Amino acid sequence: MNAKPYYITTPIYYVNDVPHIGHAYTSIAADVLARFYRLSGRQVFFLTGTDEHGQKIERSAEKRGISPQEFVDQVAVHFRKLSTTFNLTEDHFIRTTDTSHIKAAQALWQKLAENGQIYKSNYTGWYSVRDETFYGENELIEGRAPTGAEVEWVEEPSYFFRLSEWQEPLLRFYAENPDCIGPKSRRNEVLRFVEGGLKDLSISRSTFKWGVPVPGDEDHVMYVWLDALANYLSALGYPNEGGAYQDFWPVAIHLVGKDILRHHAIYWPAFLLAAGIQPPKRVFAHGWWTKDGKKISKSEGNTVDPFALAQQYGVDQLRYFLIREVPFGQDGDFSNAAFIQRVNSDLANDFGNLVQRVLSFIQKHAQARVPQATALSADDQQFLDLVKMLPERLLELAEQQALSKMCEAIWECVSAANKYIDREQPWSLRKTNPERMNTVLYVLIEAIRHIAVVASPVLPKAGEMVLDYLAVPDDKRNFAALKGWSLIAGTALPPPEPIFPRLDKVA
Ligand code: MSP
């Protein structure tokens, strides 16, 4: 299949607080795509990590009365736990306090300086520590940032990046690369913003210390966003241009929340173009989750703890809900009732029951072995054709990051399988036509094998379980084996356990 390498990233998360559902969301979405492309035969590099510098972190550490380094070491652990808890398969977990990252960020700075892109002046204006973002007077709404965050007046010596010179090259870049920003509506927002004109960007701070030192000027630390964005380069060994960098650059896709699209779709390609480095192929912005219709915020006391949910209801269940419930790119609402409803209907009823019905029937009435199929009927063939089209259909959807639609396409086949059983009634065939019963069962487990392989990026644990019950060898759990390999009649099958228990309704 497609041999082009696929470098996918999540944002690196601020370690000023523990992970919440928004962090879990981007990471799970990236993991689904990473797993999916690995199954399709592509070489994947999946990167996630933590953003550990800046004034926000420095202040959080101060509040706790510990050094910033101690503080980030403590909190970064919780972000690593996201990976282990949610079965994330990142190839590298980067921390911006890693020495190799600091060197890479400085190398990028030097490159920009060499190219005449940096000059020293004074910054006078508004800054939001919560957003770690500079705001123009005209952007403020009732004295606050457009995000609602508090702003402070800042006057300090600062280095600037000549962003204003990149307006035209950026507009050309967007025009020549129509897919470089998704979804379409977000692309238009970015275009309008850049067309409105760009001001030079302050890229250093000199009134606090917690950051990457500016090369050649120890009084300044790099602006945390320049430091943070550089992580995508440093993770591949930049400034060394061989090795992983050579294999995986440029980035195939950055997944980001809509709030940080400007940084990724404007500042980042501008920095890269200015440094003579290829910009990312695509930046995709997803929407925001609310809880029971309200903005999630600590002060409201309505944060959603991904670890508690995973422990109470299951990891695959939460992964599935987040991916299936909301079209990727749109905002969504989290409620326990919607979560339980979705898990019970799609996972327990439709998929879980299908697997359980078929596999326990084989245990009882088909010698607990892969049955022998004889001639396939037109109905069998039609059903199998639908299932066999899945990988190709899913690849098309994955190219657009249509993650929820990918689940829909898989569940169309789950539902077709349930209808096929009801039509073919293997339990009645047991007495009247055992040969036909075996064929129907064979068709069903072939379909379940396909479904389990393609659903495993979203449901890694359940996918593994089902493929274990079908005795599918490890090296056959991929798209290539969906084309050229099938279950072998007579193979012994272990007794299955239910994969998705029904969840109780919340009171
Ligand atoms: N450190 C920066 C990113 C630097 S990347 C070079 C940052 N970190 S963050 O921890 O504040 O946010 C990380 C991601 O979480 C963002 O993509 C943001 O959109 C996402 N989310 C935060 N709250 C969210 C929801 N309520 N819902 C969905 N995603 C949300 O920004």
Coordinates of C-alpha atoms and ligand atoms in Angstrom, one line a residue:
M1 CA 0.0 0.0 0.0
N2 CA 1.0 3.6 0.3
A3 CA 4.6 3.7 1.5
K4 CA 4.7 7.5 2.2
P5 CA 5.7 8.0 5.8
Y6 CA 3.1 9.6 8.1
Y7 CA 4.3 12.0 10.8
I8 CA 1.4 12.9 13.1
T9 CA 1.5 15.1 16.2
T10 CA -0.7 16.2 19.1
P11 CA -0.2 19.6 20.6
I12 CA 2.2 19.4 23.5
Y13 CA 0.3 20.0 26.7
Y14 CA 0.9 22.7 29.3
V15 CA 1.8 21.0 32.5
N16 CA 0.2 23.7 34.7
D17 CA -2.6 21.3 35.6
V18 CA -3.6 17.6 35.3
P19 CA -5.0 16.2 32.0
H20 CA -8.7 16.7 31.2
I21 CA -11.0 15.4 28.6
G22 CA -9.7 17.9 25.9
H23 CA -6.2 16.5 26.2
A24 CA -7.4 12.9 26.1
Y25 CA -9.5 13.8 23.0
T26 CA -6.6 15.1 20.8
S27 CA -4.4 12.3 21.9
I28 CA -6.9 9.6 21.2
A29 CA -7.8 11.0 17.8
A30 CA -4.1 11.1 16.9
D31 CA -3.7 7.5 18.2
V32 CA -6.6 6.3 16.1
L33 CA -5.0 7.7 12.9
A34 CA -1.5 6.5 13.8
R35 CA -2.8 3.0 14.4
F36 CA -5.0 3.1 11.3
Y37 CA -2.1 4.1 9.0
R38 CA 0.2 1.5 10.6
L39 CA -2.4 -1.2 9.8
S40 CA -2.6 0.1 6.2
G41 CA 1.2 -0.5 5.9
R42 CA 2.5 3.0 6.2
Q43 CA 5.5 3.9 8.3
V44 CA 4.2 6.1 11.1
F45 CA 5.8 8.5 13.6
F46 CA 3.4 9.6 16.3
L47 CA 4.5 12.3 18.6
T48 CA 3.0 13.7 21.8
G49 CA 4.5 15.4 24.9
T50 CA 4.5 18.3 27.3
D51 CA 5.0 22.1 27.0
E52 CA 6.9 22.9 30.1
H53 CA 8.2 26.5 29.9
G54 CA 6.6 29.9 30.1
Q55 CA 5.2 32.4 32.6
K56 CA 2.1 30.3 33.3
I57 CA 4.2 27.3 34.5
E58 CA 6.6 29.5 36.4
R59 CA 3.7 31.1 38.3
S60 CA 2.0 27.7 39.0
A61 CA 5.3 26.5 40.5
E62 CA 5.6 29.6 42.6
K63 CA 2.1 29.1 44.0
R64 CA 3.2 25.6 45.1
G65 CA 6.4 26.9 46.6
I66 CA 8.6 24.7 44.5
S67 CA 11.0 25.2 41.6
P68 CA 9.6 25.2 38.1
Q69 CA 11.7 22.1 37.3
E70 CA 10.4 20.2 40.3
F71 CA 6.9 21.3 39.4
V72 CA 7.1 20.2 35.7
D73 CA 8.6 16.9 36.7
Q74 CA 5.7 16.2 39.0
V75 CA 3.0 17.2 36.5
A76 CA 4.5 15.7 33.4
V77 CA 4.0 12.2 35.0
H78 CA 0.2 12.7 34.7
F79 CA 0.5 13.3 31.0
R80 CA 2.6 10.2 30.5
K81 CA -0.2 8.4 32.3
L82 CA -2.5 9.4 29.5
S83 CA -0.5 7.2 27.2
T84 CA -0.5 4.2 29.4
T85 CA -4.1 4.5 30.4
F86 CA -5.5 5.1 27.0
N87 CA -3.3 2.7 25.1
L88 CA -1.7 5.4 23.1
T89 CA 1.1 4.2 20.8
E90 CA 3.3 7.3 20.5
D91 CA 6.7 6.7 19.0
H92 CA 8.1 9.5 21.1
F93 CA 7.1 11.6 24.2
I94 CA 8.8 14.9 24.1
R95 CA 9.3 17.3 27.0
T96 CA 10.4 20.9 26.2
T97 CA 12.8 20.7 29.2
D98 CA 14.7 17.9 27.4
T99 CA 18.2 19.1 26.6
S100 CA 17.9 17.9 23.0
H101 CA 14.8 20.0 22.6
I102 CA 16.4 23.1 24.1
K103 CA 19.3 22.7 21.6
A104 CA 17.0 22.2 18.7
A105 CA 14.9 25.3 19.6
Q106 CA 18.0 27.4 19.8
A107 CA 19.2 26.0 16.5
L108 CA 15.9 27.1 14.9
W109 CA 16.4 30.6 16.4
Q110 CA 19.9 30.8 15.0
K111 CA 18.7 29.8 11.6
L112 CA 16.0 32.5 11.7
A113 CA 18.6 35.0 12.9
E114 CA 21.1 34.0 10.2
N115 CA 18.3 34.5 7.6
G116 CA 17.8 38.1 8.9
Q117 CA 14.3 37.3 10.3
I118 CA 14.9 38.6 13.9
Y119 CA 15.5 42.1 15.2
K120 CA 15.6 43.5 18.7
S121 CA 13.2 46.2 19.9
N122 CA 10.6 46.8 22.7
Y123 CA 7.3 45.1 23.2
T124 CA 4.5 47.3 24.6
G125 CA 1.1 45.8 24.7
W126 CA -1.2 43.2 26.2
Y127 CA -0.3 39.7 27.1
S128 CA -2.4 36.9 28.5
V129 CA -0.5 34.5 30.7
R130 CA -3.3 31.9 30.6
D131 CA -3.2 31.8 26.8
E132 CA 0.5 32.6 26.6
T133 CA -0.5 35.0 23.7
F134 CA 0.0 38.6 22.8
Y135 CA -3.1 40.5 22.0
G136 CA -3.6 43.8 20.1
E137 CA -5.7 46.5 21.8
N138 CA -8.3 46.0 19.0
E139 CA -8.7 42.3 19.9
L140 CA -9.8 42.8 23.5
I141 CA -13.4 42.4 24.5
E142 CA -14.3 44.4 27.6
G143 CA -10.7 44.4 28.8
R144 CA -10.2 40.7 28.3
A145 CA -8.7 38.4 25.7
P146 CA -11.2 37.1 23.1
T147 CA -10.9 33.8 24.9
G148 CA -12.1 35.4 28.2
A149 CA -8.7 35.2 29.7
E150 CA -7.2 38.1 31.8
V151 CA -4.6 40.3 30.1
E152 CA -1.7 42.2 31.5
W153 CA 0.1 45.3 30.2
V154 CA 3.7 44.4 29.3
E155 CA 6.6 46.7 28.4
E156 CA 9.9 45.0 28.0
P157 CA 12.8 44.7 25.6
S158 CA 12.0 41.9 23.1
Y159 CA 13.2 40.2 20.0
F160 CA 10.8 40.3 17.1
F161 CA 10.2 37.9 14.1
R162 CA 9.5 39.6 10.8
L163 CA 6.1 38.0 10.5
S164 CA 4.7 41.0 8.5
E165 CA 7.0 40.0 5.6
W166 CA 5.4 36.6 5.4
Q167 CA 1.8 37.6 4.6
E168 CA 2.2 37.2 0.8
P169 CA 4.3 34.0 0.9
L170 CA 1.8 32.5 3.4
L171 CA -1.1 33.4 1.1
R172 CA 0.7 31.8 -1.8
F173 CA 1.4 28.7 0.3
Y174 CA -2.3 28.3 1.3
A175 CA -3.3 28.8 -2.4
E176 CA -0.8 26.2 -3.6
N177 CA -1.7 23.7 -0.9
P178 CA -5.5 23.7 -0.7
D179 CA -5.5 20.8 1.9
C180 CA -3.0 22.4 4.2
I181 CA -5.7 23.5 6.7
G182 CA -8.8 21.6 7.7
P183 CA -11.7 21.6 8.1
K184 CA -12.6 24.0 5.2
S185 CA -14.3 26.5 7.4
R186 CA -11.2 26.9 9.5
R187 CA -9.1 27.3 6.5
N188 CA -11.2 30.3 5.5
E189 CA -10.9 31.8 8.9
V190 CA -7.1 31.6 8.7
L191 CA -7.1 33.1 5.2
R192 CA -9.3 36.0 6.3
F193 CA -6.9 36.7 9.2
V194 CA -3.8 36.7 7.1
E195 CA -5.4 38.7 4.4
G196 CA -6.1 41.3 7.1
G197 CA -2.4 41.9 7.5
L198 CA 0.2 40.5 9.9
K199 CA 2.3 42.3 12.5
D200 CA 5.8 41.4 13.5
L201 CA 5.7 38.9 16.4
S202 CA 7.4 39.3 19.7
I203 CA 9.4 36.1 20.2
S204 CA 11.3 36.7 23.4
R205 CA 10.5 37.7 27.0
S206 CA 12.9 39.3 29.4
T207 CA 10.9 39.8 32.6
F208 CA 11.1 36.2 33.8
K209 CA 13.5 33.3 33.5
W210 CA 11.7 30.0 32.9
G211 CA 12.3 29.3 29.2
V212 CA 14.9 28.4 26.6
P213 CA 17.7 31.0 26.7
V214 CA 18.0 33.1 23.6
P215 CA 21.3 32.2 21.9
G216 CA 23.8 35.0 22.5
D217 CA 21.5 37.0 24.9
E218 CA 21.1 35.4 28.3
D219 CA 18.7 38.2 29.4
H220 CA 16.0 36.8 27.2
V221 CA 14.1 33.5 27.1
M222 CA 12.4 32.4 23.9
Y223 CA 8.6 33.1 23.6
V224 CA 7.0 29.9 24.8
W225 CA 5.2 29.3 21.5
L226 CA 8.3 29.4 19.4
D227 CA 10.0 27.1 21.9
A228 CA 6.9 24.8 21.9
L229 CA 6.4 24.7 18.1
A230 CA 10.0 23.7 17.7
N231 CA 9.2 20.4 19.5
Y232 CA 8.0 19.0 16.2
L233 CA 11.4 19.4 14.8
S234 CA 13.5 18.4 17.8
A235 CA 11.6 15.1 18.2
L236 CA 13.1 14.0 14.9
G237 CA 16.7 15.0 15.9
Y238 CA 16.8 18.5 14.3
P239 CA 19.2 20.2 13.6
N240 CA 20.6 16.8 12.4
E241 CA 19.0 16.5 9.1
G242 CA 19.6 12.7 8.7
G243 CA 18.0 9.9 10.5
A244 CA 14.4 10.3 11.7
Y245 CA 14.3 13.9 10.3
Q246 CA 15.1 12.6 6.9
D247 CA 12.6 9.8 7.1
F248 CA 9.6 11.7 8.4
W249 CA 9.8 15.4 7.7
P250 CA 7.6 17.2 6.7
V251 CA 4.8 16.7 9.1
A252 CA 1.9 14.9 7.5
I253 CA -0.6 16.3 10.0
H254 CA -0.8 18.4 13.2
L255 CA -3.9 17.7 15.1
V256 CA -4.8 20.8 17.2
G257 CA -7.8 22.3 19.0
K258 CA -9.4 25.3 17.3
D259 CA -8.0 27.7 19.8
I260 CA -4.4 27.1 18.7
L261 CA -5.0 27.0 15.0
R262 CA -3.5 30.5 14.5
H263 CA -0.2 29.4 16.1
H264 CA 0.0 26.3 13.9
A265 CA -1.4 27.5 10.6
I266 CA 0.2 31.0 10.6
Y267 CA 3.1 31.4 12.9
W268 CA 4.5 27.9 12.4
P269 CA 4.6 27.8 8.6
A270 CA 6.0 31.3 8.6
F271 CA 8.8 30.3 11.0
L272 CA 9.5 27.3 8.9
L273 CA 9.4 29.1 5.5
A274 CA 11.7 31.7 7.0
A275 CA 14.1 29.1 8.2
G276 CA 14.1 27.3 4.8
I277 CA 12.3 24.3 6.2
Q278 CA 9.3 22.6 4.6
P279 CA 6.0 23.5 6.3
P280 CA 3.5 20.9 7.5
K281 CA 1.3 19.2 4.8
R282 CA -1.8 19.7 6.9
V283 CA -3.1 21.2 10.1
F284 CA -6.5 20.0 11.3
A285 CA -8.4 21.8 14.0
H286 CA -10.9 19.9 16.1
G287 CA -13.7 21.5 18.1
W288 CA -14.2 21.8 21.9
W289 CA -16.1 19.7 24.3
T290 CA -18.6 21.2 26.7
K291 CA -20.1 19.3 29.7
D292 CA -23.9 19.2 29.9
G293 CA -24.0 22.2 27.6
K294 CA -21.5 24.3 29.6
K295 CA -17.9 25.4 29.0
I296 CA -15.6 23.1 30.9
S297 CA -13.6 25.0 33.4
K298 CA -12.1 24.4 36.8
S299 CA -13.7 27.5 38.3
E300 CA -17.2 26.1 37.3
G301 CA -16.2 22.8 38.9
N302 CA -17.3 20.8 35.9
T303 CA -14.1 19.3 34.6
V304 CA -14.3 15.8 33.1
D305 CA -11.6 13.5 34.4
P306 CA -10.6 11.1 31.7
F307 CA -8.9 8.7 34.1
A308 CA -12.0 8.4 36.3
L309 CA -14.2 7.7 33.3
A310 CA -11.8 5.1 31.9
Q311 CA -11.7 3.4 35.2
Q312 CA -15.5 3.4 35.7
Y313 CA -16.6 2.6 32.2
G314 CA -13.6 1.2 30.3
V315 CA -10.9 2.6 28.0
D316 CA -12.2 1.4 24.7
Q317 CA -15.6 2.7 25.6
L318 CA -14.3 6.2 26.2
R319 CA -12.2 6.1 23.1
Y320 CA -15.2 5.1 21.0
F321 CA -17.5 7.7 22.5
L322 CA -15.2 10.6 21.9
I323 CA -14.5 9.5 18.3
R324 CA -18.0 8.5 17.3
E325 CA -20.2 11.0 19.0
V326 CA -19.1 14.2 17.3
P327 CA -18.0 14.8 13.7
F328 CA -14.3 15.6 14.0
G329 CA -13.8 19.3 13.6
Q330 CA -17.1 20.3 15.3
D331 CA -17.8 21.1 19.0
G332 CA -19.4 18.4 21.1
D333 CA -21.1 18.0 24.4
F334 CA -20.2 15.4 27.0
S335 CA -22.9 14.0 29.2
N336 CA -22.9 10.7 31.1
A337 CA -26.3 9.9 29.7
A338 CA -25.2 10.3 26.1
F339 CA -22.0 8.3 26.9
I340 CA -23.9 5.4 28.4
Q341 CA -26.5 5.4 25.6
R342 CA -23.9 5.3 22.9
V343 CA -21.8 2.5 24.6
N344 CA -24.9 0.4 25.2
S345 CA -26.4 0.7 21.8
D346 CA -23.2 0.5 19.5
L347 CA -20.8 -1.5 21.6
A348 CA -22.9 -3.8 23.9
N349 CA -25.9 -4.4 21.7
D350 CA -24.7 -4.1 18.1
F351 CA -21.1 -5.2 18.1
G352 CA -20.7 -7.1 21.4
N353 CA -23.9 -9.2 20.8
L354 CA -22.9 -10.0 17.3
V355 CA -19.6 -11.4 18.3
Q356 CA -21.0 -13.2 21.3
R357 CA -23.9 -14.7 19.4
V358 CA -21.8 -16.1 16.6
L359 CA -18.8 -17.3 18.6
S360 CA -20.8 -19.0 21.3
F361 CA -22.9 -20.6 18.7
I362 CA -19.8 -22.0 17.1
Q363 CA -18.6 -23.3 20.5
K364 CA -21.8 -25.1 21.0
H365 CA -22.8 -26.3 17.6
A366 CA -19.8 -26.2 15.3
Q367 CA -17.1 -28.1 17.3
A368 CA -15.5 -24.9 18.4
R369 CA -13.6 -24.7 15.1
V370 CA -13.5 -22.4 12.1
P371 CA -16.4 -24.0 10.0
Q372 CA -15.9 -25.2 6.5
A373 CA -17.7 -23.0 3.9
T374 CA -19.1 -24.6 0.7
A375 CA -20.7 -22.7 -2.2
L376 CA -21.4 -19.0 -1.3
S377 CA -24.9 -17.8 -2.1
A378 CA -25.6 -14.5 -3.7
D379 CA -26.6 -13.1 -0.3
D380 CA -23.3 -14.3 1.3
Q381 CA -21.4 -12.7 -1.5
Q382 CA -23.2 -9.5 -1.4
F383 CA -22.7 -9.2 2.4
L384 CA -19.0 -10.1 2.1
D385 CA -18.5 -7.6 -0.7
L386 CA -19.8 -4.8 1.5
V387 CA -17.4 -5.8 4.3
K388 CA -14.4 -6.2 2.0
M389 CA -14.9 -2.6 0.7
L390 CA -14.3 -1.3 4.3
P391 CA -10.5 -0.8 4.2
E392 CA -10.6 1.3 1.0
R393 CA -13.6 3.3 2.2
L394 CA -12.0 4.0 5.5
L395 CA -8.7 5.1 3.9
E396 CA -10.7 7.7 2.0
L397 CA -12.3 8.9 5.2
A398 CA -9.0 8.9 7.1
E399 CA -7.5 11.2 4.5
Q400 CA -10.1 13.8 5.6
Q401 CA -9.8 13.0 9.3
A402 CA -13.5 12.0 9.2
L403 CA -13.1 9.9 12.3
S404 CA -16.8 9.7 13.3
K405 CA -17.8 8.7 9.7
M406 CA -15.2 6.0 9.9
C407 CA -17.0 4.5 12.8
E408 CA -20.3 4.9 11.0
A409 CA -19.0 3.0 8.0
I410 CA -17.8 0.2 10.3
W411 CA -21.1 0.1 12.1
E412 CA -23.0 -0.1 8.8
C413 CA -21.2 -3.5 8.4
V414 CA -22.0 -4.5 12.0
S415 CA -25.6 -3.8 11.4
A416 CA -25.5 -5.6 8.0
A417 CA -24.0 -8.6 9.9
N418 CA -26.8 -8.6 12.4
K419 CA -29.4 -8.5 9.6
Y420 CA -27.6 -11.2 7.8
I421 CA -27.9 -13.5 10.8
D422 CA -31.6 -12.7 11.2
R423 CA -32.1 -13.5 7.5
E424 CA -30.0 -16.7 7.3
Q425 CA -31.0 -18.0 10.8
P426 CA -28.1 -20.4 11.4
W427 CA -29.9 -21.9 14.4
S428 CA -32.7 -23.2 12.2
L429 CA -30.2 -24.5 9.6
R430 CA -28.6 -26.7 12.3
K431 CA -31.2 -29.4 11.9
T432 CA -32.3 -28.9 8.3
N433 CA -29.0 -28.1 6.5
P434 CA -25.8 -28.3 8.6
E435 CA -23.6 -27.7 5.5
R436 CA -25.3 -24.4 4.8
M437 CA -25.2 -23.5 8.5
N438 CA -21.4 -23.9 8.4
T439 CA -21.2 -21.6 5.4
V440 CA -23.2 -19.0 7.1
L441 CA -21.1 -19.2 10.2
Y442 CA -17.9 -19.0 8.1
V443 CA -19.2 -15.9 6.3
L444 CA -20.0 -14.3 9.7
I445 CA -16.7 -14.9 11.2
E446 CA -14.9 -13.6 8.1
A447 CA -17.0 -10.5 8.4
I448 CA -16.2 -10.2 12.2
R449 CA -12.5 -10.6 11.4
H450 CA -12.6 -7.7 9.0
I451 CA -14.6 -5.6 11.4
A452 CA -12.3 -6.4 14.3
V453 CA -9.2 -5.4 12.3
V454 CA -10.6 -2.1 11.0
A455 CA -12.2 -1.2 14.4
S456 CA -9.0 -1.9 16.4
P457 CA -7.6 1.6 15.9
V458 CA -10.6 2.9 17.9
L459 CA -11.1 -0.2 20.1
P460 CA -7.6 -1.6 20.5
K461 CA -8.4 -3.9 23.4
A462 CA -11.7 -5.3 22.0
G463 CA -10.2 -5.7 18.6
E464 CA -7.4 -7.8 20.1
M465 CA -9.9 -9.9 22.1
V466 CA -12.0 -10.7 19.1
L467 CA -9.0 -11.5 16.9
D468 CA -7.8 -13.8 19.7
Y469 CA -11.2 -15.5 19.8
L470 CA -10.9 -16.0 16.0
A471 CA -7.3 -17.4 16.5
V472 CA -6.0 -14.8 14.0
P473 CA -2.1 -14.9 14.1
D474 CA -0.5 -11.6 15.1
D475 CA 1.0 -11.0 11.7
K476 CA -2.4 -11.2 10.1
R477 CA -4.0 -8.4 12.0
N478 CA -3.6 -5.8 9.3
F479 CA -5.1 -4.6 6.0
A480 CA -2.8 -6.7 3.9
A481 CA -4.2 -9.8 5.5
L482 CA -7.8 -8.6 4.8
K483 CA -6.9 -8.8 1.1
G484 CA -4.8 -11.9 0.8
W485 CA -5.6 -14.3 3.7
S486 CA -8.7 -15.9 5.2
L487 CA -9.6 -18.0 8.2
I488 CA -8.6 -21.6 7.9
A489 CA -11.3 -24.2 8.3
G490 CA -10.7 -26.5 11.2
T491 CA -8.7 -24.0 13.3
A492 CA -9.6 -24.5 17.0
L493 CA -11.3 -21.4 18.5
P494 CA -11.1 -20.5 22.2
P495 CA -14.3 -19.9 24.2
P496 CA -15.3 -16.2 24.1
E497 CA -16.0 -13.9 27.0
P498 CA -18.4 -11.0 26.5
I499 CA -16.4 -8.0 25.3
F500 CA -18.7 -5.1 26.2
P501 CA -20.9 -5.4 29.3
R502 CA -24.0 -3.1 29.3
L503 CA -23.5 0.0 31.4
D504 CA -26.1 0.9 34.0
K505 CA -28.0 4.2 33.4
V506 CA -26.9 7.1 35.6
A507 CA -29.4 8.1 38.2
Ligands
MSP1 N1 0.9 24.1 25.0 C1 -0.1 24.5 24.1 C2 0.1 23.8 22.8 C3 1.5 23.9 22.2 S1 1.7 22.9 20.7 C4 3.1 23.3 20.1 C5 -1.5 24.3 24.6 N2 -1.6 23.4 25.5 S2 -3.0 23.1 26.3 O1 -2.7 22.1 27.3 O2 -3.6 24.3 26.8 O3 -4.0 22.6 25.3 C6 -3.8 21.5 24.5 C7 -5.0 21.1 23.7 O4 -6.1 20.8 24.4 C8 -5.4 22.2 22.7 O5 -5.4 21.6 21.4 C9 -6.8 22.6 23.1 O6 -7.6 22.9 22.0 C10 -7.2 21.3 23.7 N3 -8.4 21.5 24.6 C11 -8.4 22.2 25.8 N4 -9.7 22.2 26.3 C12 -10.5 21.5 25.4 C13 -11.9 21.1 25.4 N5 -12.7 21.5 26.4 N6 -12.3 20.4 24.4 C14 -11.4 19.9 23.4 N7 -10.1 20.3 23.4 C15 -9.7 21.2 24.3 O7 -2.4 24.9 24.1

